[in-house]
């Protein structure tokens, strides 16, 4: 009986550990497109959270000297009678996207690595 770890289980372990950084496990498993989409999802979530935390105005358009700006920190939305700043909604949705992408990346890389070793 051998105590060595099989190369197949090493592949599962490596893919799972790499996927702690979303997309890297998928790229390791040669699922390049899926890995890039996961990386892009994390980048978009971070940008959303950054805009929400920075309280900056966002330039939407520049039309011949006239600028159309959006300042999420002064906008308020009423949801079921509860008033929330747009920045609070951005923080919540960005965080949900970040957590979901991170968890999906880990579980998907583990599943795909196991599937490829069978």
PDB file of C-alpha atoms in Angstrom:
ATOM      1  CA  UNK A   1       0.000   0.000   0.000  1.00  0.00           C
ATOM      2  CA  UNK A   2       1.408   3.371  -1.019  1.00  0.00           C
ATOM      3  CA  UNK A   3       1.047   6.672   0.836  1.00  0.00           C
ATOM      4  CA  UNK A   4       1.796   8.727  -2.271  1.00  0.00           C
ATOM      5  CA  UNK A   5      -0.813  11.060  -3.687  1.00  0.00           C
ATOM      6  CA  UNK A   6      -1.942  10.287  -7.224  1.00  0.00           C
ATOM      7  CA  UNK A   7      -1.361  12.836  -9.976  1.00  0.00           C
ATOM      8  CA  UNK A   8      -5.140  12.975 -10.456  1.00  0.00           C
ATOM      9  CA  UNK A   9      -5.779  14.083  -6.880  1.00  0.00           C
ATOM     10  CA  UNK A  10      -2.888  16.563  -7.177  1.00  0.00           C
ATOM     11  CA  UNK A  11      -4.666  18.101 -10.166  1.00  0.00           C
ATOM     12  CA  UNK A  12      -7.860  18.521  -8.107  1.00  0.00           C
ATOM     13  CA  UNK A  13      -5.951  20.070  -5.200  1.00  0.00           C
ATOM     14  CA  UNK A  14      -3.957  22.452  -7.422  1.00  0.00           C
ATOM     15  CA  UNK A  15      -7.038  23.569  -9.391  1.00  0.00           C
ATOM     16  CA  UNK A  16      -8.986  24.152  -6.174  1.00  0.00           C
ATOM     17  CA  UNK A  17      -6.185  26.145  -4.541  1.00  0.00           C
ATOM     18  CA  UNK A  18      -5.563  28.240  -7.654  1.00  0.00           C
ATOM     19  CA  UNK A  19      -9.267  29.048  -7.936  1.00  0.00           C
ATOM     20  CA  UNK A  20      -9.124  30.909  -4.623  1.00  0.00           C
ATOM     21  CA  UNK A  21      -8.143  33.683  -7.036  1.00  0.00           C
ATOM     22  CA  UNK A  22     -11.226  33.443  -9.284  1.00  0.00           C
ATOM     23  CA  UNK A  23     -10.493  32.137 -12.763  1.00  0.00           C
ATOM     24  CA  UNK A  24      -6.982  30.861 -12.117  1.00  0.00           C
ATOM     25  CA  UNK A  25      -8.108  27.279 -11.434  1.00  0.00           C
ATOM     26  CA  UNK A  26     -10.131  27.281 -14.651  1.00  0.00           C
ATOM     27  CA  UNK A  27      -7.140  28.591 -16.614  1.00  0.00           C
ATOM     28  CA  UNK A  28      -4.996  25.846 -15.038  1.00  0.00           C
ATOM     29  CA  UNK A  29      -7.575  23.324 -16.281  1.00  0.00           C
ATOM     30  CA  UNK A  30      -7.303  24.902 -19.767  1.00  0.00           C
ATOM     31  CA  UNK A  31     -10.765  26.434 -19.630  1.00  0.00           C
ATOM     32  CA  UNK A  32      -9.356  29.781 -20.687  1.00  0.00           C
ATOM     33  CA  UNK A  33     -12.608  31.503 -21.681  1.00  0.00           C
ATOM     34  CA  UNK A  34     -14.358  30.540 -18.431  1.00  0.00           C
ATOM     35  CA  UNK A  35     -11.337  31.685 -16.425  1.00  0.00           C
ATOM     36  CA  UNK A  36     -11.236  35.045 -18.194  1.00  0.00           C
ATOM     37  CA  UNK A  37     -14.973  35.564 -17.647  1.00  0.00           C
ATOM     38  CA  UNK A  38     -14.528  34.884 -13.918  1.00  0.00           C
ATOM     39  CA  UNK A  39     -11.593  37.294 -13.730  1.00  0.00           C
ATOM     40  CA  UNK A  40     -13.651  39.928 -15.572  1.00  0.00           C
ATOM     41  CA  UNK A  41     -16.559  39.367 -13.169  1.00  0.00           C
ATOM     42  CA  UNK A  42     -14.284  40.032 -10.194  1.00  0.00           C
ATOM     43  CA  UNK A  43     -12.850  43.160 -11.829  1.00  0.00           C
ATOM     44  CA  UNK A  44     -16.362  44.516 -12.534  1.00  0.00           C
ATOM     45  CA  UNK A  45     -17.446  43.793  -8.934  1.00  0.00           C
ATOM     46  CA  UNK A  46     -14.384  45.606  -7.575  1.00  0.00           C
ATOM     47  CA  UNK A  47     -15.058  48.599  -9.856  1.00  0.00           C
ATOM     48  CA  UNK A  48     -18.691  48.748  -8.671  1.00  0.00           C
ATOM     49  CA  UNK A  49     -17.628  48.629  -5.018  1.00  0.00           C
ATOM     50  CA  UNK A  50     -14.861  51.190  -5.621  1.00  0.00           C
ATOM     51  CA  UNK A  51     -17.281  53.646  -7.253  1.00  0.00           C
ATOM     52  CA  UNK A  52     -19.711  53.183  -4.368  1.00  0.00           C
ATOM     53  CA  UNK A  53     -17.020  53.816  -1.751  1.00  0.00           C
ATOM     54  CA  UNK A  54     -15.308  56.703  -3.530  1.00  0.00           C
ATOM     55  CA  UNK A  55     -18.416  58.942  -3.752  1.00  0.00           C
ATOM     56  CA  UNK A  56     -17.151  60.299  -7.071  1.00  0.00           C
ATOM     57  CA  UNK A  57     -19.169  61.657  -9.911  1.00  0.00           C
ATOM     58  CA  UNK A  58     -19.111  59.453 -12.976  1.00  0.00           C
ATOM     59  CA  UNK A  59     -18.939  61.111 -16.383  1.00  0.00           C
ATOM     60  CA  UNK A  60     -21.435  59.292 -18.582  1.00  0.00           C
ATOM     61  CA  UNK A  61     -21.116  61.394 -21.746  1.00  0.00           C
ATOM     62  CA  UNK A  62     -19.241  64.407 -23.058  1.00  0.00           C
ATOM     63  CA  UNK A  63     -21.261  66.035 -25.829  1.00  0.00           C
ATOM     64  CA  UNK A  64     -19.471  68.997 -27.322  1.00  0.00           C
ATOM     65  CA  UNK A  65     -18.494  70.586 -24.040  1.00  0.00           C
ATOM     66  CA  UNK A  66     -21.615  69.514 -22.168  1.00  0.00           C
ATOM     67  CA  UNK A  67     -21.029  66.707 -19.751  1.00  0.00           C
ATOM     68  CA  UNK A  68     -23.631  64.324 -18.441  1.00  0.00           C
ATOM     69  CA  UNK A  69     -22.593  63.280 -14.950  1.00  0.00           C
ATOM     70  CA  UNK A  70     -23.969  60.722 -12.506  1.00  0.00           C
ATOM     71  CA  UNK A  71     -23.329  60.982  -8.795  1.00  0.00           C
ATOM     72  CA  UNK A  72     -24.615  57.816  -7.092  1.00  0.00           C
ATOM     73  CA  UNK A  73     -23.978  59.195  -3.605  1.00  0.00           C
ATOM     74  CA  UNK A  74     -26.791  61.753  -3.928  1.00  0.00           C
ATOM     75  CA  UNK A  75     -29.329  59.500  -5.668  1.00  0.00           C
ATOM     76  CA  UNK A  76     -31.904  57.701  -3.519  1.00  0.00           C
ATOM     77  CA  UNK A  77     -34.144  54.811  -4.539  1.00  0.00           C
ATOM     78  CA  UNK A  78     -37.264  53.749  -2.670  1.00  0.00           C
ATOM     79  CA  UNK A  79     -37.690  49.973  -2.417  1.00  0.00           C
ATOM     80  CA  UNK A  80     -40.813  48.752  -0.611  1.00  0.00           C
ATOM     81  CA  UNK A  81     -40.997  52.040   1.274  1.00  0.00           C
ATOM     82  CA  UNK A  82     -37.343  51.818   2.335  1.00  0.00           C
ATOM     83  CA  UNK A  83     -35.158  54.612   0.974  1.00  0.00           C
ATOM     84  CA  UNK A  84     -31.622  53.591   0.062  1.00  0.00           C
ATOM     85  CA  UNK A  85     -28.779  55.516  -1.526  1.00  0.00           C
ATOM     86  CA  UNK A  86     -27.643  54.132  -4.858  1.00  0.00           C
ATOM     87  CA  UNK A  87     -24.160  53.725  -3.374  1.00  0.00           C
ATOM     88  CA  UNK A  88     -25.534  51.356  -0.718  1.00  0.00           C
ATOM     89  CA  UNK A  89     -27.204  49.255  -3.413  1.00  0.00           C
ATOM     90  CA  UNK A  90     -23.946  49.259  -5.410  1.00  0.00           C
ATOM     91  CA  UNK A  91     -22.002  48.069  -2.348  1.00  0.00           C
ATOM     92  CA  UNK A  92     -24.483  45.249  -1.727  1.00  0.00           C
ATOM     93  CA  UNK A  93     -24.715  44.066  -5.332  1.00  0.00           C
ATOM     94  CA  UNK A  94     -20.954  44.356  -5.889  1.00  0.00           C
ATOM     95  CA  UNK A  95     -20.254  42.350  -2.747  1.00  0.00           C
ATOM     96  CA  UNK A  96     -22.797  39.672  -3.696  1.00  0.00           C
ATOM     97  CA  UNK A  97     -21.237  39.424  -7.164  1.00  0.00           C
ATOM     98  CA  UNK A  98     -17.737  39.169  -5.674  1.00  0.00           C
ATOM     99  CA  UNK A  99     -18.699  36.441  -3.173  1.00  0.00           C
ATOM    100  CA  UNK A 100     -20.726  34.460  -5.721  1.00  0.00           C
ATOM    101  CA  UNK A 101     -17.909  34.596  -8.294  1.00  0.00           C
ATOM    102  CA  UNK A 102     -15.343  33.534  -5.711  1.00  0.00           C
ATOM    103  CA  UNK A 103     -17.413  30.558  -4.478  1.00  0.00           C
ATOM    104  CA  UNK A 104     -18.415  29.521  -8.006  1.00  0.00           C
ATOM    105  CA  UNK A 105     -14.779  29.604  -9.092  1.00  0.00           C
ATOM    106  CA  UNK A 106     -13.673  27.302  -6.274  1.00  0.00           C
ATOM    107  CA  UNK A 107     -16.489  24.755  -6.601  1.00  0.00           C
ATOM    108  CA  UNK A 108     -16.416  24.762 -10.405  1.00  0.00           C
ATOM    109  CA  UNK A 109     -12.640  24.212 -10.580  1.00  0.00           C
ATOM    110  CA  UNK A 110     -12.912  21.332  -8.113  1.00  0.00           C
ATOM    111  CA  UNK A 111     -15.797  19.771 -10.055  1.00  0.00           C
ATOM    112  CA  UNK A 112     -14.088  20.179 -13.432  1.00  0.00           C
ATOM    113  CA  UNK A 113     -10.781  18.790 -12.137  1.00  0.00           C
ATOM    114  CA  UNK A 114     -12.542  15.737 -10.700  1.00  0.00           C
ATOM    115  CA  UNK A 115     -14.462  15.254 -13.938  1.00  0.00           C
ATOM    116  CA  UNK A 116     -11.282  15.395 -16.019  1.00  0.00           C
ATOM    117  CA  UNK A 117      -9.517  12.801 -13.814  1.00  0.00           C
ATOM    118  CA  UNK A 118     -12.248  10.175 -14.261  1.00  0.00           C
TER     119      UNK A 118
END
